[in-house]
Structure formats: structure tokens, C-alpha cells
Tab-separated table of C-alpha atoms in Angstrom:
chain	number	residue	atom	x	y	z
V	1	UNK	CA	98.117	4.014	78.050
V	2	UNK	CA	97.542	8.059	78.925
V	3	UNK	CA	97.007	8.163	82.932
V	4	UNK	CA	93.332	8.575	83.752
V	5	UNK	CA	93.315	12.379	86.442
V	6	UNK	CA	90.346	12.133	88.623
V	7	UNK	CA	88.604	15.117	88.879
V	8	UNK	CA	85.740	16.990	91.062
V	9	UNK	CA	81.913	16.385	89.922
V	10	UNK	CA	82.011	19.293	87.325
V	11	UNK	CA	85.214	17.944	85.802
V	12	UNK	CA	88.246	19.817	87.532
V	13	UNK	CA	91.857	18.159	88.117
V	14	UNK	CA	92.194	16.947	91.787
V	15	UNK	CA	95.562	17.832	92.772
V	16	UNK	CA	95.018	15.642	96.384
V	17	UNK	CA	92.872	12.904	97.140
V	18	UNK	CA	95.099	12.101	100.254
V	19	UNK	CA	94.854	14.822	102.350
V	20	UNK	CA	92.503	18.305	103.236
V	21	UNK	CA	93.355	21.969	102.890
V	22	UNK	CA	94.302	22.875	106.128
V	23	UNK	CA	94.989	26.535	107.896
V	24	UNK	CA	99.143	25.574	107.826
V	25	UNK	CA	100.645	22.062	108.946
V	26	UNK	CA	98.407	20.131	111.691
V	27	UNK	CA	95.586	23.022	111.343
V	28	UNK	CA	91.485	23.034	111.086
V	29	UNK	CA	90.179	22.472	107.474
V	30	UNK	CA	89.797	24.819	105.641
V	31	UNK	CA	85.773	25.321	104.007
V	32	UNK	CA	87.090	26.279	100.765
V	33	UNK	CA	88.287	22.799	100.065
V	34	UNK	CA	85.654	22.066	97.648
V	35	UNK	CA	86.592	18.870	96.802
V	36	UNK	CA	86.544	17.640	100.722
V	37	UNK	CA	83.178	19.118	100.954
V	38	UNK	CA	81.674	17.753	97.808
V	39	UNK	CA	83.106	14.504	98.514
V	40	UNK	CA	81.368	13.900	101.948
V	41	UNK	CA	78.240	15.818	100.547
V	42	UNK	CA	78.315	13.116	97.977
V	43	UNK	CA	78.797	10.293	100.463
V	44	UNK	CA	75.971	11.345	102.582
V	45	UNK	CA	73.533	10.983	100.181
V	46	UNK	CA	74.709	7.938	98.195
V	47	UNK	CA	71.749	5.854	99.472
V	48	UNK	CA	68.202	6.100	98.601
V	49	UNK	CA	64.906	4.982	101.073
V	50	UNK	CA	64.778	1.412	100.568
V	51	UNK	CA	61.832	-0.600	99.468
V	52	UNK	CA	59.258	-1.009	102.219
V	53	UNK	CA	59.257	-4.611	101.203
V	54	UNK	CA	61.292	-6.738	98.872
V	55	UNK	CA	64.382	-4.437	100.028
V	56	UNK	CA	67.279	-7.079	100.056
V	57	UNK	CA	67.233	-8.164	96.426
V	58	UNK	CA	69.477	-9.376	93.675
V	59	UNK	CA	69.461	-9.384	89.951
V	60	UNK	CA	70.881	-9.974	86.427
V	61	UNK	CA	70.407	-9.366	82.371
V	62	UNK	CA	68.661	-11.635	79.942
V	63	UNK	CA	66.103	-12.108	77.429
V	64	UNK	CA	63.306	-13.964	77.089
V	65	UNK	CA	62.687	-16.214	73.956
V	66	UNK	CA	59.071	-17.668	72.409
V	67	UNK	CA	59.308	-21.257	71.810
V	68	UNK	CA	55.927	-21.395	71.013
V	69	UNK	CA	53.017	-20.116	69.375
V	70	UNK	CA	50.508	-17.417	71.370
V	71	UNK	CA	49.320	-15.222	69.401
V	72	UNK	CA	45.778	-16.521	68.938
V	73	UNK	CA	45.413	-15.315	72.571
V	74	UNK	CA	47.119	-12.036	72.709
V	75	UNK	CA	48.578	-9.285	70.376
V	76	UNK	CA	51.788	-8.793	72.574
V	77	UNK	CA	54.467	-7.897	70.061
V	78	UNK	CA	56.774	-9.630	71.964
V	79	UNK	CA	55.492	-12.701	72.008
V	80	UNK	CA	54.139	-12.577	68.509
V	81	UNK	CA	56.694	-14.801	66.862
V	82	UNK	CA	58.632	-18.182	67.538
V	83	UNK	CA	62.173	-17.552	68.076
V	84	UNK	CA	61.740	-13.804	68.852
V	85	UNK	CA	63.651	-12.377	71.611
V	86	UNK	CA	63.358	-9.530	73.922
V	87	UNK	CA	66.323	-7.876	76.467
V	88	UNK	CA	65.211	-8.905	80.062
V	89	UNK	CA	65.978	-7.530	83.713
V	90	UNK	CA	64.746	-10.056	86.526
V	91	UNK	CA	64.908	-8.847	90.242
V	92	UNK	CA	64.670	-11.537	93.461
V	93	UNK	CA	64.113	-9.937	96.506
V	94	UNK	CA	62.925	-11.262	99.974
V	95	UNK	CA	59.737	-9.457	101.365
V	96	UNK	CA	60.203	-9.191	104.973
V	97	UNK	CA	63.561	-8.217	105.982
V	98	UNK	CA	65.172	-5.239	105.610
V	99	UNK	CA	68.378	-4.365	103.189
V	100	UNK	CA	71.020	-5.370	105.300
V	101	UNK	CA	69.078	-8.890	105.959
V	102	UNK	CA	70.130	-12.459	105.341
V	103	UNK	CA	68.511	-14.026	102.198
V	104	UNK	CA	68.199	-17.796	103.392
V	105	UNK	CA	65.045	-16.989	105.334
V	106	UNK	CA	61.279	-18.189	105.067
V	107	UNK	CA	59.410	-16.061	103.416
V	108	UNK	CA	57.987	-15.344	100.063
V	109	UNK	CA	60.692	-14.128	97.292
V	110	UNK	CA	60.034	-11.806	94.868
V	111	UNK	CA	60.131	-11.975	91.032
V	112	UNK	CA	60.637	-9.271	88.944
V	113	UNK	CA	60.562	-8.837	85.490
V	114	UNK	CA	61.197	-6.102	82.873
V	115	UNK	CA	60.999	-7.135	79.445
V	116	UNK	CA	62.377	-3.880	77.146
V	117	UNK	CA	59.829	-4.823	73.827
V	118	UNK	CA	59.473	-2.523	70.908
V	119	UNK	CA	55.992	-1.083	72.229
V	120	UNK	CA	57.533	-0.129	75.438
V	121	UNK	CA	58.387	-1.894	78.654
V	122	UNK	CA	56.479	-4.661	80.396
V	123	UNK	CA	56.919	-4.937	83.918
V	124	UNK	CA	55.631	-8.511	85.354
V	125	UNK	CA	55.770	-8.190	89.231
V	126	UNK	CA	55.241	-11.765	90.844
V	127	UNK	CA	56.562	-13.845	93.763
V	128	UNK	CA	57.850	-17.681	94.115
V	129	UNK	CA	53.828	-18.468	95.077
V	130	UNK	CA	51.409	-18.583	92.892
V	131	UNK	CA	49.261	-17.550	95.878
V	132	UNK	CA	49.255	-14.839	98.910
V	133	UNK	CA	48.081	-13.751	101.914
V	134	UNK	CA	45.333	-11.360	101.763
V	135	UNK	CA	42.981	-10.426	98.434
V	136	UNK	CA	42.135	-6.922	99.269
V	137	UNK	CA	44.738	-4.030	99.222
V	138	UNK	CA	43.376	-2.095	101.947
V	139	UNK	CA	44.994	-4.791	104.210
V	140	UNK	CA	48.053	-4.847	102.654
V	141	UNK	CA	49.323	-2.005	105.388
V	142	UNK	CA	48.426	-3.920	108.029
V	143	UNK	CA	49.884	-7.250	106.879
V	144	UNK	CA	52.772	-5.854	106.646
V	145	UNK	CA	53.585	-3.679	109.489
V	146	UNK	CA	52.519	-7.373	111.128
V	147	UNK	CA	55.413	-9.019	109.572
V	148	UNK	CA	57.856	-6.261	110.325
V	149	UNK	CA	59.805	-5.416	112.651
V	150	UNK	CA	57.577	-4.393	116.130
V	151	UNK	CA	58.308	-0.735	116.951
V	152	UNK	CA	58.913	-1.366	120.239
V	153	UNK	CA	61.094	-4.715	120.507
V	154	UNK	CA	62.664	-4.119	117.035
V	155	UNK	CA	62.253	-7.453	116.023
V	156	UNK	CA	60.024	-9.712	114.530
V	157	UNK	CA	57.573	-10.526	116.856
V	158	UNK	CA	55.089	-14.102	116.586
V	159	UNK	CA	52.556	-12.434	118.881
V	160	UNK	CA	52.061	-10.429	115.506
V	161	UNK	CA	52.859	-12.647	113.256
V	162	UNK	CA	50.077	-14.983	114.015
V	163	UNK	CA	47.489	-12.354	115.413
V	164	UNK	CA	47.396	-10.727	111.875
V	165	UNK	CA	46.958	-14.327	110.408
V	166	UNK	CA	44.325	-15.321	113.691
V	167	UNK	CA	42.029	-12.538	111.935
V	168	UNK	CA	42.815	-13.099	108.234
V	169	UNK	CA	41.661	-16.756	107.191
V	170	UNK	CA	42.119	-16.284	103.570
V	171	UNK	CA	46.458	-16.469	104.276
V	172	UNK	CA	45.631	-20.133	105.013
V	173	UNK	CA	46.889	-21.322	101.626
V	174	UNK	CA	49.659	-19.026	101.638
V	175	UNK	CA	50.759	-19.489	105.323
V	176	UNK	CA	50.841	-23.652	104.310
V	177	UNK	CA	52.977	-22.723	101.047
V	178	UNK	CA	55.466	-20.596	102.887
V	179	UNK	CA	55.715	-23.257	106.168
V	180	UNK	CA	56.110	-25.451	103.713
V	181	UNK	CA	59.446	-27.079	102.255
V	182	UNK	CA	59.154	-24.422	99.528
V	183	UNK	CA	59.705	-21.843	102.315
V	184	UNK	CA	63.038	-21.286	102.008
V	185	UNK	CA	64.615	-21.568	98.358
V	186	UNK	CA	68.067	-23.248	98.458
V	187	UNK	CA	68.988	-20.661	95.623
V	188	UNK	CA	67.163	-17.767	93.253
V	189	UNK	CA	67.984	-20.339	90.727
V	190	UNK	CA	66.321	-22.832	92.037
V	191	UNK	CA	62.535	-21.750	92.189
V	192	UNK	CA	60.319	-20.993	90.518
V	193	UNK	CA	58.480	-17.993	89.693
V	194	UNK	CA	54.566	-17.091	89.090
V	195	UNK	CA	52.701	-14.031	88.335
V	196	UNK	CA	50.334	-15.091	91.237
V	197	UNK	CA	48.014	-12.461	90.048
V	198	UNK	CA	45.194	-12.934	87.504
V	199	UNK	CA	45.941	-10.752	84.061
V	200	UNK	CA	44.424	-10.007	80.953
V	201	UNK	CA	45.485	-10.836	77.580
V	202	UNK	CA	43.999	-9.723	74.398
V	203	UNK	CA	43.853	-11.459	70.681
V	204	UNK	CA	44.142	-8.955	67.499
V	205	UNK	CA	40.728	-10.019	66.659
V	206	UNK	CA	39.603	-8.143	70.150
V	207	UNK	CA	38.804	-11.150	72.244
V	208	UNK	CA	39.773	-11.456	75.721
V	209	UNK	CA	41.179	-13.986	77.746
V	210	UNK	CA	42.492	-14.299	81.150
V	211	UNK	CA	45.978	-15.713	82.136
V	212	UNK	CA	48.268	-16.468	84.985
V	213	UNK	CA	51.856	-17.208	84.214
V	214	UNK	CA	54.211	-19.732	85.852
V	215	UNK	CA	57.753	-19.741	85.381
V	216	UNK	CA	59.317	-23.020	85.905
V	217	UNK	CA	62.549	-23.069	86.972
V	218	UNK	CA	65.217	-25.527	84.322
V	219	UNK	CA	67.445	-25.930	87.242
V	220	UNK	CA	64.926	-28.230	88.999
V	221	UNK	CA	62.802	-26.757	92.539
V	222	UNK	CA	65.527	-26.822	95.578
V	223	UNK	CA	65.013	-25.883	98.891
V	224	UNK	CA	66.233	-25.772	102.280
V	225	UNK	CA	65.067	-26.860	105.588
V	226	UNK	CA	65.172	-24.439	108.621
V	227	UNK	CA	68.419	-25.961	109.900
V	228	UNK	CA	69.769	-26.134	106.361
V	229	UNK	CA	69.121	-22.191	105.984
V	230	UNK	CA	70.096	-21.435	109.753
V	231	UNK	CA	73.259	-22.647	109.355
V	232	UNK	CA	74.489	-20.990	105.727
V	233	UNK	CA	73.264	-17.661	107.234
V	234	UNK	CA	75.817	-18.310	109.760
V	235	UNK	CA	78.296	-18.734	107.036
V	236	UNK	CA	76.899	-16.460	104.606
V	237	UNK	CA	73.879	-14.087	104.727
V	238	UNK	CA	74.581	-13.014	101.330
V	239	UNK	CA	74.006	-16.997	99.549
V	240	UNK	CA	71.645	-16.291	97.374
V	241	UNK	CA	73.283	-13.166	95.975
V	242	UNK	CA	76.538	-14.912	95.559
V	243	UNK	CA	75.205	-18.090	94.028
V	244	UNK	CA	73.504	-16.068	91.414
V	245	UNK	CA	76.271	-13.536	90.829
V	246	UNK	CA	78.721	-16.608	90.714
V	247	UNK	CA	76.712	-19.346	88.177
V	248	UNK	CA	76.380	-16.485	85.491
V	249	UNK	CA	79.938	-15.396	86.193
V	250	UNK	CA	80.745	-19.233	85.757
V	251	UNK	CA	78.663	-19.125	82.206
V	252	UNK	CA	76.210	-21.507	83.835
V	253	UNK	CA	72.907	-19.183	82.898
V	254	UNK	CA	69.640	-20.037	84.968
V	255	UNK	CA	66.537	-20.575	83.014
V	256	UNK	CA	62.908	-20.769	83.518
V	257	UNK	CA	60.219	-22.094	80.976
V	258	UNK	CA	57.091	-19.990	80.879
V	259	UNK	CA	53.940	-21.498	81.265
V	260	UNK	CA	50.323	-19.645	80.701
V	261	UNK	CA	47.131	-21.077	82.061
V	262	UNK	CA	44.533	-19.701	79.601
V	263	UNK	CA	40.852	-18.935	80.699
V	264	UNK	CA	38.345	-17.393	77.943
V	265	UNK	CA	37.393	-14.173	79.613
V	266	UNK	CA	33.350	-15.532	79.430
V	267	UNK	CA	34.012	-18.278	81.729
V	268	UNK	CA	35.242	-15.698	84.861
V	269	UNK	CA	31.768	-15.126	85.630
V	270	UNK	CA	31.119	-18.434	86.164
V	271	UNK	CA	33.680	-20.445	87.438
V	272	UNK	CA	33.251	-22.156	91.026
V	273	UNK	CA	35.492	-19.897	92.400
V	274	UNK	CA	36.309	-16.219	91.948
V	275	UNK	CA	39.129	-16.397	89.571
V	276	UNK	CA	40.875	-12.994	90.069
V	277	UNK	CA	41.135	-14.250	94.200
V	278	UNK	CA	44.717	-13.991	94.331
V	279	UNK	CA	44.439	-16.049	97.403
V	280	UNK	CA	43.736	-19.534	95.275
V	281	UNK	CA	45.079	-21.578	92.224
V	282	UNK	CA	43.709	-22.321	89.310
V	283	UNK	CA	43.762	-26.214	89.012
V	284	UNK	CA	45.659	-27.461	86.372
V	285	UNK	CA	42.790	-29.821	85.501
V	286	UNK	CA	40.698	-26.957	84.809
V	287	UNK	CA	42.936	-25.067	82.666
V	288	UNK	CA	46.233	-26.887	81.670
V	289	UNK	CA	49.641	-24.996	81.826
V	290	UNK	CA	50.531	-23.982	78.001
V	291	UNK	CA	54.340	-23.313	77.039
V	292	UNK	CA	55.351	-19.865	75.799
V	293	UNK	CA	59.140	-19.401	75.542
V	294	UNK	CA	62.282	-19.497	77.615
V	295	UNK	CA	63.849	-16.584	80.313
V	296	UNK	CA	67.373	-17.225	80.582
V	297	UNK	CA	69.806	-14.804	82.423
V	298	UNK	CA	73.827	-14.111	81.477
V	299	UNK	CA	74.549	-11.197	82.446
V	300	UNK	CA	75.486	-10.244	85.875
V	301	UNK	CA	75.076	-6.032	86.646
V	302	UNK	CA	78.065	-3.974	86.633
V	303	UNK	CA	77.069	-1.956	89.480
V	304	UNK	CA	74.579	-3.091	92.228
V	305	UNK	CA	73.465	0.066	93.324
V	306	UNK	CA	72.242	1.638	90.029
V	307	UNK	CA	71.020	-1.350	88.141
V	308	UNK	CA	69.326	-3.237	91.184
V	309	UNK	CA	68.866	-0.848	93.758
V	310	UNK	CA	67.755	1.721	91.396
V	311	UNK	CA	65.163	-0.531	89.296
V	312	UNK	CA	61.714	0.081	89.522
V	313	UNK	CA	59.567	-1.882	88.039
V	314	UNK	CA	55.029	-1.347	88.096
V	315	UNK	CA	53.005	-3.455	87.723
V	316	UNK	CA	51.314	-0.872	85.070
V	317	UNK	CA	53.314	-0.912	82.671
V	318	UNK	CA	51.442	-2.675	80.007
V	319	UNK	CA	52.331	-3.368	76.366
V	320	UNK	CA	49.118	-3.487	73.644
V	321	UNK	CA	47.562	-6.952	74.111
V	322	UNK	CA	48.051	-7.593	78.167
V	323	UNK	CA	46.059	-5.710	80.706
V	324	UNK	CA	45.047	-5.834	84.347
V	325	UNK	CA	41.860	-7.920	85.418
V	326	UNK	CA	39.360	-7.143	88.374
V	327	UNK	CA	41.681	-8.636	90.931
V	328	UNK	CA	41.452	-6.286	93.833
V	329	UNK	CA	45.258	-6.730	94.914
V	330	UNK	CA	46.629	-5.974	91.226
V	331	UNK	CA	44.371	-3.227	91.222
V	332	UNK	CA	46.012	-1.682	94.528
V	333	UNK	CA	49.422	-2.950	93.076
V	334	UNK	CA	48.888	-0.585	90.018
V	335	UNK	CA	49.210	2.709	91.892
V	336	UNK	CA	51.210	1.767	94.668
V	337	UNK	CA	54.102	0.695	93.057
V	338	UNK	CA	54.933	2.868	90.683
V	339	UNK	CA	54.473	5.456	93.737
V	340	UNK	CA	57.109	3.675	95.785
V	341	UNK	CA	59.065	4.300	92.813
V	342	UNK	CA	58.370	7.737	92.459
V	343	UNK	CA	59.280	8.349	96.507
V	344	UNK	CA	62.074	6.247	96.560
V	345	UNK	CA	63.869	7.395	93.265
V	346	UNK	CA	62.435	10.066	92.300
V	347	UNK	CA	59.933	11.556	89.232
V	348	UNK	CA	62.044	10.650	86.617
V	349	UNK	CA	63.174	7.604	87.821
V	350	UNK	CA	61.657	5.799	84.150
V	351	UNK	CA	64.626	8.160	82.791
V	352	UNK	CA	67.812	6.114	84.510
V	353	UNK	CA	69.000	3.142	82.166
V	354	UNK	CA	67.908	0.133	83.808
V	355	UNK	CA	64.057	1.711	83.619
V	356	UNK	CA	64.329	3.556	80.504
V	357	UNK	CA	62.539	1.691	76.899
V	358	UNK	CA	65.474	0.736	75.310
V	359	UNK	CA	63.469	-0.631	71.627
V	360	UNK	CA	60.787	1.912	71.912
V	361	UNK	CA	61.081	5.652	72.517
V	362	UNK	CA	59.368	7.540	75.492
V	363	UNK	CA	57.557	10.463	73.654
V	364	UNK	CA	54.975	12.091	75.840
V	365	UNK	CA	54.362	15.548	77.745
V	366	UNK	CA	56.186	14.473	80.512
V	367	UNK	CA	58.723	17.359	81.815
V	368	UNK	CA	61.031	19.071	84.230
V	369	UNK	CA	61.139	17.797	88.370
V	370	UNK	CA	64.485	16.385	89.951
V	371	UNK	CA	67.494	15.187	87.633
V	372	UNK	CA	65.363	15.180	84.796
V	373	UNK	CA	67.513	14.424	81.373
V	374	UNK	CA	64.391	14.318	78.862
V	375	UNK	CA	63.522	17.291	78.114
V	376	UNK	CA	63.061	17.860	73.846
V	377	UNK	CA	63.737	20.395	71.662
V	378	UNK	CA	63.320	24.216	71.688
V	379	UNK	CA	60.172	23.793	69.432
V	380	UNK	CA	58.511	21.006	71.660
V	381	UNK	CA	55.542	22.050	73.244
V	382	UNK	CA	54.534	20.576	76.202
V	383	UNK	CA	51.097	19.961	76.392
V	384	UNK	CA	48.125	18.573	74.204
V	385	UNK	CA	46.375	18.893	71.842
V	386	UNK	CA	48.707	21.328	70.175
V	387	UNK	CA	49.920	22.429	66.425
V	388	UNK	CA	53.517	21.787	66.905
V	389	UNK	CA	53.258	18.304	65.467
V	390	UNK	CA	53.815	16.866	69.012
V	391	UNK	CA	52.891	13.124	70.159
V	392	UNK	CA	49.637	11.971	69.546
V	393	UNK	CA	47.037	9.218	71.335
V	394	UNK	CA	46.957	6.028	69.547
V	395	UNK	CA	43.328	5.297	69.851
V	396	UNK	CA	43.998	1.774	70.228
V	397	UNK	CA	43.463	0.316	73.356
V	398	UNK	CA	45.689	-1.840	75.407
V	399	UNK	CA	43.156	-4.338	76.346
V	400	UNK	CA	39.953	-5.579	76.197
V	401	UNK	CA	37.361	-3.338	77.757
V	402	UNK	CA	35.511	-4.606	80.785
V	403	UNK	CA	32.097	-4.639	81.474
V	404	UNK	CA	31.187	-2.832	85.603
V	405	UNK	CA	27.567	-2.325	86.852
V	406	UNK	CA	26.546	-1.523	90.221
V	407	UNK	CA	26.636	0.253	93.324
V	408	UNK	CA	29.862	2.568	94.734
V	409	UNK	CA	30.475	1.426	97.683
V	410	UNK	CA	32.941	-0.616	100.208
V	411	UNK	CA	31.804	-4.082	99.003
V	412	UNK	CA	33.154	-7.745	99.935
V	413	UNK	CA	34.655	-9.639	96.724
V	414	UNK	CA	31.541	-11.557	95.036
V	415	UNK	CA	30.817	-14.981	96.081
V	416	UNK	CA	31.296	-17.886	93.391
V	417	UNK	CA	29.675	-21.242	94.237
V	418	UNK	CA	32.790	-23.116	95.853
V	419	UNK	CA	34.880	-19.918	97.373
V	420	UNK	CA	36.363	-20.939	100.323
V	421	UNK	CA	39.424	-19.187	102.165
V	422	UNK	CA	40.246	-22.929	103.137
V	423	UNK	CA	39.808	-25.971	100.867
V	424	UNK	CA	42.764	-24.679	98.717
V	425	UNK	CA	44.869	-25.103	101.639
V	426	UNK	CA	43.750	-28.526	102.222
V	427	UNK	CA	44.381	-29.709	99.227
V	428	UNK	CA	47.858	-28.601	98.937
V	429	UNK	CA	48.279	-30.664	102.275
V	430	UNK	CA	46.651	-33.541	101.250
V	431	UNK	CA	48.870	-33.902	98.320
V	432	UNK	CA	52.327	-33.764	100.689
V	433	UNK	CA	54.032	-36.455	101.382
V	434	UNK	CA	54.220	-37.728	104.877
V	435	UNK	CA	58.087	-35.763	105.293
V	436	UNK	CA	56.788	-33.087	104.005
V	437	UNK	CA	53.699	-33.086	106.222
V	438	UNK	CA	55.999	-33.657	109.004
V	439	UNK	CA	57.959	-30.365	108.037
V	440	UNK	CA	55.301	-28.251	107.447
V	441	UNK	CA	53.833	-28.987	111.237
V	442	UNK	CA	57.148	-28.366	113.042
V	443	UNK	CA	58.006	-25.162	110.938
V	444	UNK	CA	54.218	-23.792	111.669
V	445	UNK	CA	54.112	-25.428	115.418
V	446	UNK	CA	57.742	-23.418	116.330
V	447	UNK	CA	56.285	-19.935	115.775
V	448	UNK	CA	52.949	-20.425	116.739
V	449	UNK	CA	53.927	-22.033	119.744
V	450	UNK	CA	55.996	-18.561	121.108
V	451	UNK	CA	52.426	-16.956	120.821
V	452	UNK	CA	51.382	-15.399	124.247
V	453	UNK	CA	47.751	-14.907	123.765
V	454	UNK	CA	45.881	-18.584	123.855
V	455	UNK	CA	42.684	-17.438	121.975
V	456	UNK	CA	44.843	-16.294	119.207
V	457	UNK	CA	46.977	-19.452	119.508
V	458	UNK	CA	43.116	-21.045	118.939
V	459	UNK	CA	41.973	-18.521	116.170
V	460	UNK	CA	44.975	-20.355	113.741
V	461	UNK	CA	44.384	-23.799	115.017
V	462	UNK	CA	40.841	-23.528	113.782
V	463	UNK	CA	41.715	-22.246	109.927
V	464	UNK	CA	44.042	-25.310	110.017
V	465	UNK	CA	41.462	-27.988	111.445
V	466	UNK	CA	39.334	-26.187	108.711
V	467	UNK	CA	41.365	-26.760	105.900
V	468	UNK	CA	41.711	-29.860	106.579
V	469	UNK	CA	41.416	-32.058	110.039
V	470	UNK	CA	44.335	-34.111	109.988
V	471	UNK	CA	46.249	-30.755	109.399
V	472	UNK	CA	44.566	-28.902	112.225
V	473	UNK	CA	45.107	-32.010	114.737
V	474	UNK	CA	48.523	-32.337	113.848
V	475	UNK	CA	49.391	-28.548	114.275
V	476	UNK	CA	47.393	-28.410	117.638
V	477	UNK	CA	49.438	-31.281	119.197
V	478	UNK	CA	52.889	-29.890	117.984
V	479	UNK	CA	51.823	-26.728	119.395
V	480	UNK	CA	50.866	-28.524	122.991
V	481	UNK	CA	53.711	-30.166	122.969
V	482	UNK	CA	56.099	-27.333	122.692
V	483	UNK	CA	54.446	-24.565	125.251
V	484	UNK	CA	54.185	-28.103	127.921
V	485	UNK	CA	58.131	-27.880	127.203
């Protein structure tokens, strides 16, 4: 085998990679040492801005295989036939901490999927919880600021966390999820994934349905107690990354079964609560789970930076047969996610291998910008319409239209008959076992008891009382006991 020769970025061979060029033995380094300057300059630029949220993540390649016929509900090609497989890339993440944060912490987990379909890339960007803390995107920056490191102390402050929740009663359902047993997954393999938002499916006849995605782990749900998590963080802060990497390397490929809940579009307006409110679930008794297929992860990334850090997901990457719903949080994410990637990675992030379509061709009039690699031929024009056989519109909408009416303004979400910020949180509490309830109370009281303002504590206690009288009483007693110690 011939010896590989080290080169500069421009391809010139490097004569010495151990010693910098100097003015004589022991003299100062010369500015003309192009190889040294290039190495240092590149090193300074090896990192891109980390994600504001979901910064700490892991990923893997795999495939999605259809197991059940859902063509009555969607014309999406990658779901068109039982047995059809589509290449997929998955990224899992914590939400609040920075890139250097630990994996085994109490936090929601991102569950992001990119399907490389024949009709373009489809991104499904969800979490390991079926609900979220807020229902309007205008509150999202404030919510994240309350959960991130305080600008003065440089650490997460319970005062900030619980003060925001005190003024956001719709968070009670998600707080009950995150503070419960599933708040710290044992690994990324042992947690479910959810689309969380409501999406629209449209079939070949143009009929519209609203859907919710549920990826059920085939490894079984396993979680850590607060004590187990603290011990694990001390041993391996990268525990979930280590687990995912080693499992796939051993050939123990994690998998999830996808189910969906399907609501005919006509039923949405009269449903007893707002079906587009991401702080609520649809009871399975109303809309049972219907199996769709299986997600399997079977290959680790060759380079974490190139394939995980630069992976760019956006929930507005739809394909024919799938579209958005009036979910306000989803509507905000349709802009925010793509814009974050343009800032972090650049306007041409979609041309990177992990983000580029693999089974379809990107053919449009986007040109130039930093790091552009797709520019076409000399005959190609960069405007439309044109007389030079450039790409033209399909005239086929990806999803069905949604009727809208009324006056513009900053409206609250429409109220349905049973809309309530607390009922589903209480339902969740009441289905827990006694041991699960005890751990939930302990987790909540551990943080809430550290809050310095009595009025903030009282506002939060009122939310738990509203969800369930026993729930509120037990949290109140536990907080009081901790504050009296």
C-alpha cells in the first residue's frame, strides 16, 4: 500500500508537521509558515454556534419500514406500501443545557427524525413527551430564558424556573410529566418519541385528517431515579451517547414502532378541547393508536460534528400528503427552526451530506451564499419564470387547505367546551402508582422548596391543587417540610 502524503488545504504536500518555521534555530516563528497559520486559523473555526436549545445531542442512521397500510389517510409516498423502506437519520438531545452538559439529567429529550424520501426530505421534530410547557410561541424565548443559566449567577436557578411556571398554568401537565418517573430516561433507546404537535395528513382523494405521532420503544421504557441519575452523571456524563454508540456497534440495533392517532378534520372544531393545543393529549379512548411502521437505527455516524452537530432539522420540511395544523407552537417552529440553522450552519446548510436530499433532487433558484456547492450549468438561469426549461411549480399542494376567518389581532386560542389547563395533569397524576406519585412529589418539592419568594411557591401550589386536591396537598406538605428543615 502506498504511503498517504499529508497536504495543506490546497493540496500541497506538507514537509514538516512537527516543527514550525523559525528565523534560525530558536528564533521567532515566521509569518510565511503557511501550514502553521492554516492549521491555527482552521482550529479557531472548528466550532459553529451551538443550538440555543437541544445543544447536547447524539445521533444515528437507520431506516423506517412501513408495516401497515395507511394510504386511506395520506398520499405520502414513503408511506405508500407495506414493506417500503426509507433511509432515516435520528438525533436525540437534552433541551436546556449546553453542548458540554450531562446526558442523565431531568429534562425533556428531543426526538428528531429526517426521512430521506423519494419526494424530498421530511423532518419530524418532536420530544419524548406528548405535550409541552406552553401553547404560544411568543412565550418560547421567555420560557427558555427561565430554564437556562441565569445571566448573573451563571447557573440554573429554581427561582427562575418556578417563577415562570407560576405564571404559566398551562405548564402544569408537562411539569407533571417531567417531574415524574419518565423525566430522566435510562438511555435514548429506552424512551418513547412523540411528534407532540398535531399534523395534517391528506389522502389521494384530498380528504384531510389531523394526526399525532407516537414512536413506542421496542426496548421497553426504562428511567432513572434522581439518585441513580446523579450517580451515573458522576461516572459518565456522556452516558446516553455511550449507550447508543455501543449498542449499535454491538449490533443491538434500537427500534421503535410508530403509531398514529387519526382525527377526521371535520371533528376538530367541535372536539371537547382544542386539538391543536400542544399542552394536551388526545385520549386513546377517543382516537386509538393505529400502527404504521418501524424505525430501526443500525449505523453510527462516522463523524459526530459533520453528521450530528451539523444535522439541521426543520418541521416545515414536509412532503406531499403531510402538512401543518393550526397548532400555534408548531406554526412558530416552522420559522424558528429553519432560521436557527441558517444562523448556525449557514444559508447552504441544506447542501451538506447529512441534510441534502438523497432520493430526490433539489432543483430551485436558490443561488450563491457562503459555502455554496450547487450552482448548475452555465445555461441555468436564477429566476422564474424563464424561457430556458428551468424548474416550474407543480401546481399540486402538499396538504389540504385550512379554512380561516375573522379579524387580525393578538387572539388567545379559541376555547372549546372542556378546555382546561389542569384536568389532564390531574388525569396523569391519578393513573400513577403510589410509588410513582411519591417520587413525583419528591422531585417537585426538591426544586420548589428552594424558591426564595413565598408568592411564587403559592402560585405553583395552586396549580397542583387545581389539577388534583391530593396532588396539591402532598406537594404543599412536602415543600413545607423541606423549608422547615
